[in-house]
Amino acid sequence: MGRAGLVTALTGSDRSSPDRERAPRPVTVADLVDARSPGFDLLRLVLAGLVLVSHSWPLGGFGAEPGSPLAPDRLTLGGFAVAGFFAMSGLLVGRSAARRPFGSFVRARAVRIVPGYAVAVVASAVPVALLAWIHEHGGLGGFFTLGTDGPVAYVGRALLFPTEMFHNVRGVFATSTPFGTATGEGMVNGSLWTLPYEVRCYLVVGLLAFAVHRWGERRSVLVAWAATGALAVAYRADAELTGFVVGPLADETLVMLLFVFLSGTLAGAFGDRIRLLGPLPVVALIVALVAGRTSLFLSEHVGGAALALLLPPLALLLAPLGARLAGVDLSYGVYLYAWPVQQLLAMYGVTSSATVFVLLSAAITAVVATASWFGVERPLMHRWKRATP
């Protein structure tokens, strides 16, 4: 692909001159990120769809989740998608954090994450859990009474973004769905657990910006990435001791996800040196495949980190299709609402075919995600942008 084709893929228009066509320059990760390629929007939607597909199997009672394409025997397809989310967020958000004041960065992230999350939390309690309660008990009686597993307590805890997420509301779905009968757990929205970890990753890169202003972006990010990797190795060597020392600040899951996140941030810091069509993505793919067949630890950490180099070329390829989304980002809504939609479908007995279950849940989730985008997410983001000088 020549320079003209790459410019078209990045921006949707051909701005190249004949001279540039004769002397093409490799497009880098930094070029793609700075151009705000629509390929990233579509890639986020694809990853959210993979989570939906992966969860369809256990939630619909069709068996275990499909395996990750990079580590089929060690990680699930949903786990692969979550790692992709964190790597891509680290790439995109990390560059933003390094270039704007801390307060502005935090407000921007809060406006993007909190409103949609808060509405999804409330919706998971009422009407989702309420519908399940009525289905299981034949009426409203007892649902709204105060208690540690009541809807009010659920919403209150979830809005604090705890890493130890509480998914139970009055025990609904525990006996009325395939997942509930198999696990004994009534999870109203099991996908929300990643959001508190993502928020903590945002805070880390936001605070890292202070170091960036003093020591430079590359040095600061590299040190933070290496320190997180060392902490992950420490957890691997002695989880009990490491957890005792740093557990209150960074549990093992946070360290793993932060390492993947900072891998994306590191790729962004060196983005002007990483060619999208160069050798590094190929090397990353080979490393990820080897790691995925070696151990769970390497699959999660090394394989997840490799996605920071694998996803940008995919975003480049998806850019022409992504441009058709016209800035509409349904990925967050799909991720937030797929689980409760699938739990309700399973409760109502739509479990005869995995294909039907996936397609129907995807269609309903897309409608709900569209309502979330146009009714909650986009209006608040636009309002914040207008209020920001």
Coordinates of C-alpha atoms in Angstrom, one line a residue:
M1 CA 0.0 0.0 0.0
G2 CA 1.5 3.4 -1.0
R3 CA 1.4 6.6 0.8
A4 CA -1.8 7.7 -0.9
G5 CA -3.6 4.6 0.1
L6 CA -2.5 4.9 3.7
V7 CA -3.5 8.5 3.9
T8 CA -6.9 7.6 2.6
A9 CA -7.2 4.8 5.1
L10 CA -6.3 7.2 7.9
T11 CA -8.3 10.2 7.0
G12 CA -10.9 9.2 4.5
S13 CA -9.4 11.5 1.8
D14 CA -6.4 11.4 -0.5
R15 CA -4.2 14.4 0.3
S16 CA -1.0 13.0 -1.2
S17 CA 0.9 14.6 -4.0
P18 CA 2.5 12.7 -6.9
D19 CA 5.9 13.4 -5.3
R20 CA 4.8 11.7 -2.1
E21 CA 3.4 8.8 -4.1
R22 CA 6.8 8.2 -5.7
A23 CA 8.5 8.4 -2.3
P24 CA 6.2 6.7 0.2
R25 CA 7.0 7.0 3.9
P26 CA 6.0 4.2 6.3
V27 CA 3.0 5.2 8.4
T28 CA 3.6 4.7 12.1
V29 CA 1.5 4.0 15.2
A30 CA 1.8 7.6 16.1
D31 CA 0.4 8.7 12.8
L32 CA -2.6 6.4 13.2
V33 CA -3.3 7.5 16.8
D34 CA -2.9 11.2 16.1
A35 CA -5.2 10.9 13.0
R36 CA -7.8 9.5 15.3
S37 CA -8.3 6.6 12.9
P38 CA -11.9 5.4 12.8
G39 CA -10.4 1.9 12.7
F40 CA -10.0 2.1 16.4
D41 CA -13.8 2.7 16.8
L42 CA -14.6 -0.4 14.8
L43 CA -12.0 -2.4 16.5
R44 CA -13.5 -1.6 19.9
L45 CA -16.9 -2.7 18.6
V46 CA -15.4 -6.0 17.4
L47 CA -13.7 -6.6 20.7
A48 CA -17.0 -5.9 22.5
G49 CA -18.7 -8.3 20.1
L50 CA -16.1 -11.0 20.9
V51 CA -16.9 -10.7 24.6
L52 CA -20.6 -11.1 23.8
V53 CA -19.9 -14.2 21.7
S54 CA -17.6 -15.7 24.3
H55 CA -20.1 -15.2 27.2
S56 CA -22.9 -16.8 25.1
W57 CA -21.6 -20.3 25.7
P58 CA -21.7 -20.4 29.5
L59 CA -24.7 -18.0 29.8
G60 CA -26.7 -20.0 27.3
G61 CA -25.7 -23.3 28.6
F62 CA -23.8 -24.4 25.5
G63 CA -20.5 -25.2 27.3
A64 CA -17.2 -23.5 28.1
E65 CA -16.2 -20.2 26.5
P66 CA -14.3 -20.4 23.1
G67 CA -10.6 -20.1 23.4
S68 CA -8.4 -17.1 22.6
P69 CA -6.9 -17.1 19.1
L70 CA -3.5 -16.5 20.6
A71 CA -3.8 -19.0 23.5
P72 CA -6.7 -21.3 22.8
D73 CA -5.9 -23.7 25.6
R74 CA -5.2 -21.1 28.3
L75 CA -7.3 -18.0 27.8
T76 CA -10.9 -17.5 26.6
L77 CA -12.0 -15.5 23.7
G78 CA -13.5 -13.0 26.1
G79 CA -10.2 -12.8 28.0
F80 CA -8.5 -12.0 24.7
A81 CA -10.9 -9.2 24.0
V82 CA -10.5 -7.7 27.4
A83 CA -6.8 -7.7 27.1
G84 CA -7.3 -6.0 23.7
F85 CA -9.4 -3.3 25.3
F86 CA -6.7 -2.6 27.9
A87 CA -3.9 -2.6 25.4
M88 CA -5.8 -0.2 23.1
S89 CA -6.9 2.0 25.9
G90 CA -3.3 2.3 27.1
L91 CA -2.2 3.3 23.6
L92 CA -5.0 5.9 23.0
V93 CA -5.5 7.2 26.5
G94 CA -1.8 7.2 27.4
R95 CA -1.0 9.7 24.6
S96 CA -3.8 11.9 25.7
A97 CA -2.7 11.8 29.4
A98 CA 0.8 12.9 28.4
R99 CA -0.5 15.9 26.5
R100 CA -3.1 17.5 28.7
P101 CA -3.3 18.7 32.4
F102 CA -4.1 16.1 35.0
G103 CA -7.5 17.7 36.0
S104 CA -8.6 17.9 32.4
F105 CA -7.6 14.3 31.7
V106 CA -9.5 13.0 34.7
R107 CA -12.6 14.9 33.9
A108 CA -12.6 13.7 30.3
R109 CA -12.2 10.1 31.4
A110 CA -14.9 10.5 34.0
V111 CA -17.3 11.9 31.6
R112 CA -16.7 9.0 29.2
I113 CA -16.8 6.2 31.7
V114 CA -19.0 7.1 34.7
P115 CA -22.4 8.1 33.2
G116 CA -22.8 5.0 31.0
Y117 CA -21.5 2.8 33.8
A118 CA -23.8 4.3 36.4
V119 CA -26.9 3.9 34.2
A120 CA -25.9 0.3 33.4
V121 CA -25.5 -0.5 37.1
V122 CA -28.9 0.9 37.9
A123 CA -30.4 -0.9 34.9
S124 CA -28.8 -4.2 36.1
A125 CA -30.7 -3.8 39.4
V126 CA -33.9 -2.4 38.0
P127 CA -35.3 -3.5 35.6
V128 CA -33.0 -6.5 34.9
A129 CA -32.9 -8.1 38.4
L130 CA -36.5 -7.0 39.0
L131 CA -37.7 -8.8 35.9
A132 CA -35.8 -11.9 37.0
W133 CA -37.3 -11.6 40.5
I134 CA -40.9 -11.4 39.1
H135 CA -40.2 -14.4 36.9
E136 CA -38.9 -16.5 39.7
H137 CA -41.2 -15.4 42.5
G138 CA -44.4 -14.3 40.7
G139 CA -44.5 -10.8 42.1
L140 CA -42.6 -7.8 43.5
G141 CA -42.9 -8.9 47.2
G142 CA -39.5 -8.8 49.0
F143 CA -37.4 -7.4 46.2
F144 CA -37.1 -3.8 47.4
T145 CA -36.6 -4.7 51.1
L146 CA -33.3 -3.4 52.5
G147 CA -30.5 -5.9 52.8
T148 CA -26.9 -6.5 51.8
D149 CA -28.0 -8.3 48.6
G150 CA -30.8 -5.8 47.7
P151 CA -30.8 -3.6 44.7
V152 CA -30.0 -0.4 46.6
A153 CA -26.9 -2.0 48.2
Y154 CA -25.8 -3.4 44.9
V155 CA -26.0 0.0 43.2
G156 CA -24.3 1.8 46.1
R157 CA -21.4 -0.6 46.1
A158 CA -20.9 -0.8 42.4
L159 CA -20.8 3.0 42.0
L160 CA -17.7 3.1 44.3
F161 CA -15.9 1.1 41.6
P162 CA -14.7 -1.7 43.9
T163 CA -12.2 -4.2 42.5
E164 CA -14.0 -6.9 44.4
M165 CA -17.3 -6.5 42.5
F166 CA -20.5 -7.8 44.0
H167 CA -22.7 -9.2 41.3
N168 CA -25.6 -10.6 43.2
V169 CA -29.0 -9.0 43.6
R170 CA -31.4 -11.0 45.7
G171 CA -30.0 -14.2 44.2
V172 CA -31.8 -13.8 40.9
F173 CA -30.6 -16.0 38.0
A174 CA -29.0 -18.4 40.4
T175 CA -31.7 -21.1 39.8
S176 CA -33.4 -19.9 36.6
T177 CA -30.5 -19.8 34.1
P178 CA -28.0 -22.4 32.9
F179 CA -25.1 -20.4 34.2
G180 CA -26.7 -20.0 37.6
T181 CA -27.5 -23.7 38.0
A182 CA -24.0 -24.6 36.8
T183 CA -22.1 -22.2 39.1
G184 CA -24.6 -21.5 41.9
E185 CA -24.1 -17.8 41.3
G186 CA -26.7 -15.3 40.2
M187 CA -24.7 -12.6 38.4
V188 CA -26.8 -9.8 37.1
N189 CA -23.9 -8.2 35.1
G190 CA -20.7 -10.2 35.3
S191 CA -18.9 -7.9 32.7
L192 CA -18.7 -4.9 35.0
W193 CA -15.7 -6.3 36.9
T194 CA -13.2 -4.8 34.5
L195 CA -14.4 -1.2 34.8
P196 CA -12.9 -0.5 38.3
Y197 CA -9.6 -1.9 37.1
E198 CA -9.7 0.3 34.0
V199 CA -10.4 3.4 36.1
R200 CA -7.3 2.6 38.2
C201 CA -5.2 2.3 35.0
Y202 CA -6.5 5.7 34.0
L203 CA -5.4 7.2 37.3
V204 CA -2.0 5.6 37.0
V205 CA -1.3 7.1 33.5
G206 CA -2.8 10.4 34.7
L207 CA -0.4 10.6 37.6
L208 CA 2.4 9.4 35.3
A209 CA 2.0 12.6 33.4
F210 CA 3.7 14.4 36.3
A211 CA 6.8 12.3 35.7
V212 CA 6.5 12.8 32.0
H213 CA 6.8 16.6 32.4
R214 CA 10.1 16.1 34.4
W215 CA 11.8 13.1 32.8
G216 CA 10.2 12.8 29.4
E217 CA 7.4 10.6 28.1
R218 CA 9.5 7.6 27.0
R219 CA 11.7 7.3 30.0
S220 CA 8.8 7.7 32.4
V221 CA 6.5 5.2 30.7
L222 CA 9.3 2.7 30.3
V223 CA 10.2 2.8 34.0
A224 CA 6.5 2.5 35.0
W225 CA 6.1 -0.4 32.6
A226 CA 9.2 -2.2 33.8
A227 CA 8.2 -1.7 37.4
T228 CA 4.8 -3.2 36.8
G229 CA 6.3 -6.1 35.0
A230 CA 8.7 -6.7 38.0
L231 CA 5.7 -6.6 40.3
A232 CA 3.9 -9.2 38.1
V233 CA 6.9 -11.4 38.4
A234 CA 7.0 -11.0 42.2
Y235 CA 3.3 -12.1 42.3
R236 CA 4.2 -15.1 40.2
A237 CA 7.1 -16.0 42.5
D238 CA 5.3 -15.4 45.9
A239 CA 1.7 -14.3 45.6
E240 CA 1.1 -14.4 49.3
L241 CA 4.1 -12.2 50.3
T242 CA 3.6 -9.8 47.4
G243 CA -0.1 -9.5 48.1
F244 CA 0.7 -8.7 51.8
V245 CA 3.1 -5.9 50.8
V246 CA 1.3 -4.2 47.9
G247 CA -2.1 -6.0 47.8
P248 CA -4.1 -3.1 49.3
L249 CA -2.8 -0.8 46.5
A250 CA -2.4 -3.3 43.6
D251 CA -3.9 -6.8 43.6
E252 CA -2.6 -9.4 41.2
T253 CA -5.3 -8.8 38.7
L254 CA -4.7 -5.1 38.6
V255 CA -1.0 -5.6 38.1
M256 CA -1.6 -7.9 35.2
L257 CA -4.1 -5.6 33.5
L258 CA -2.0 -2.5 34.2
F259 CA 1.0 -4.2 32.6
V260 CA -1.1 -4.8 29.4
F261 CA -2.4 -1.2 29.6
L262 CA 1.1 0.3 30.0
S263 CA 2.3 -1.9 27.1
G264 CA -0.1 0.1 25.0
T265 CA 1.1 3.4 26.6
L266 CA 4.7 2.3 25.8
A267 CA 3.8 1.6 22.2
G268 CA 2.3 5.1 22.0
A269 CA 5.4 6.7 23.6
F270 CA 7.6 5.1 20.9
G271 CA 4.8 5.3 18.3
D272 CA 6.8 7.4 15.8
R273 CA 9.3 4.6 15.6
I274 CA 6.9 1.7 15.2
R275 CA 5.9 1.1 11.6
L276 CA 2.4 -0.3 11.1
L277 CA 3.6 -2.5 8.2
G278 CA 7.0 -3.1 9.7
P279 CA 8.6 -6.2 11.3
L280 CA 7.5 -5.4 15.0
P281 CA 3.9 -6.5 14.6
V282 CA 5.0 -9.7 13.0
V283 CA 7.5 -10.4 15.8
A284 CA 4.8 -9.5 18.4
L285 CA 2.5 -12.1 16.8
I286 CA 5.1 -14.8 17.0
V287 CA 5.9 -13.9 20.6
A288 CA 2.2 -14.0 21.5
L289 CA 1.7 -17.4 19.9
V290 CA 4.7 -18.9 21.7
A291 CA 3.7 -17.3 25.0
G292 CA 0.1 -18.6 24.6
R293 CA 1.4 -22.2 24.3
T294 CA 3.9 -21.9 27.2
S295 CA 2.1 -20.8 30.4
L296 CA -1.0 -18.9 31.6
F297 CA 1.3 -16.3 33.1
L298 CA 3.0 -15.6 29.8
S299 CA -0.3 -15.8 28.0
E300 CA -1.8 -13.1 30.1
H301 CA 1.2 -10.8 30.4
V302 CA 3.4 -11.2 27.3
G303 CA 0.5 -12.2 25.0
G304 CA -1.6 -9.3 26.3
A305 CA 1.3 -6.9 25.9
A306 CA 1.9 -8.0 22.3
L307 CA -1.6 -6.8 21.4
A308 CA -0.3 -3.3 21.8
L309 CA 1.6 -3.9 18.6
L310 CA -0.9 -6.2 16.9
L311 CA -4.0 -4.0 17.2
P312 CA -2.8 -0.8 15.4
P313 CA -2.3 -2.6 12.0
L314 CA -5.7 -4.1 12.4
A315 CA -7.2 -0.7 13.1
L316 CA -5.5 0.5 9.9
L317 CA -7.1 -2.2 7.9
L318 CA -10.5 -1.5 9.5
A319 CA -10.4 2.2 9.0
P320 CA -12.4 2.4 5.7
L321 CA -15.2 0.4 7.4
G322 CA -14.8 2.3 10.6
A323 CA -15.4 5.6 8.8
R324 CA -18.9 4.4 8.1
L325 CA -19.7 4.5 11.8
A326 CA -19.5 8.3 11.5
G327 CA -18.3 8.7 15.1
V328 CA -21.0 6.5 16.6
D329 CA -19.3 4.3 19.3
L330 CA -21.5 1.5 20.5
S331 CA -18.7 -0.6 21.9
Y332 CA -19.1 0.6 25.5
G333 CA -22.8 0.0 25.5
V334 CA -22.4 -3.5 23.9
Y335 CA -19.9 -4.4 26.6
L336 CA -22.1 -3.0 29.5
Y337 CA -25.4 -4.6 28.5
A338 CA -24.6 -7.9 26.7
W339 CA -24.4 -9.9 29.9
P340 CA -27.8 -8.9 31.4
V341 CA -29.5 -9.2 28.0
Q342 CA -28.1 -12.7 27.7
Q343 CA -29.1 -13.7 31.2
L344 CA -32.7 -12.6 30.6
L345 CA -32.8 -14.5 27.3
A346 CA -31.5 -17.6 29.0
M347 CA -34.0 -17.2 31.9
Y348 CA -36.8 -17.0 29.3
G349 CA -35.6 -20.2 27.7
V350 CA -34.0 -19.0 24.5
T351 CA -31.4 -21.6 24.7
S352 CA -32.2 -24.2 22.0
S353 CA -29.5 -22.9 19.6
A354 CA -26.2 -21.2 20.2
T355 CA -26.5 -19.4 16.9
V356 CA -29.9 -18.0 17.6
F357 CA -28.8 -17.1 21.1
V358 CA -25.8 -15.1 19.8
L359 CA -27.7 -13.4 17.0
L360 CA -30.7 -12.5 19.1
S361 CA -28.7 -11.2 22.1
A362 CA -26.5 -9.2 19.7
A363 CA -29.5 -7.6 18.1
I364 CA -31.1 -6.7 21.4
T365 CA -27.8 -5.5 22.9
A366 CA -27.2 -3.3 19.8
V367 CA -30.5 -1.6 20.4
V368 CA -29.8 -1.0 24.0
A369 CA -26.2 0.2 23.2
T370 CA -27.6 2.6 20.7
A371 CA -30.0 4.0 23.3
S372 CA -27.0 4.3 25.7
W373 CA -24.9 6.1 23.1
F374 CA -27.5 8.6 21.9
G375 CA -29.3 9.0 25.3
V376 CA -26.5 9.0 27.8
E377 CA -22.9 8.9 26.6
R378 CA -22.8 11.3 23.6
P379 CA -24.9 14.0 25.1
L380 CA -22.9 14.3 28.2
M381 CA -19.6 14.2 26.3
H382 CA -20.8 17.0 24.0
R383 CA -22.0 19.0 27.0
W384 CA -18.6 18.7 28.7
K385 CA -16.8 19.7 25.5
R386 CA -18.9 22.8 25.2
A387 CA -18.3 23.7 28.8
T388 CA -14.5 23.2 28.5
P389 CA -12.7 26.4 27.4

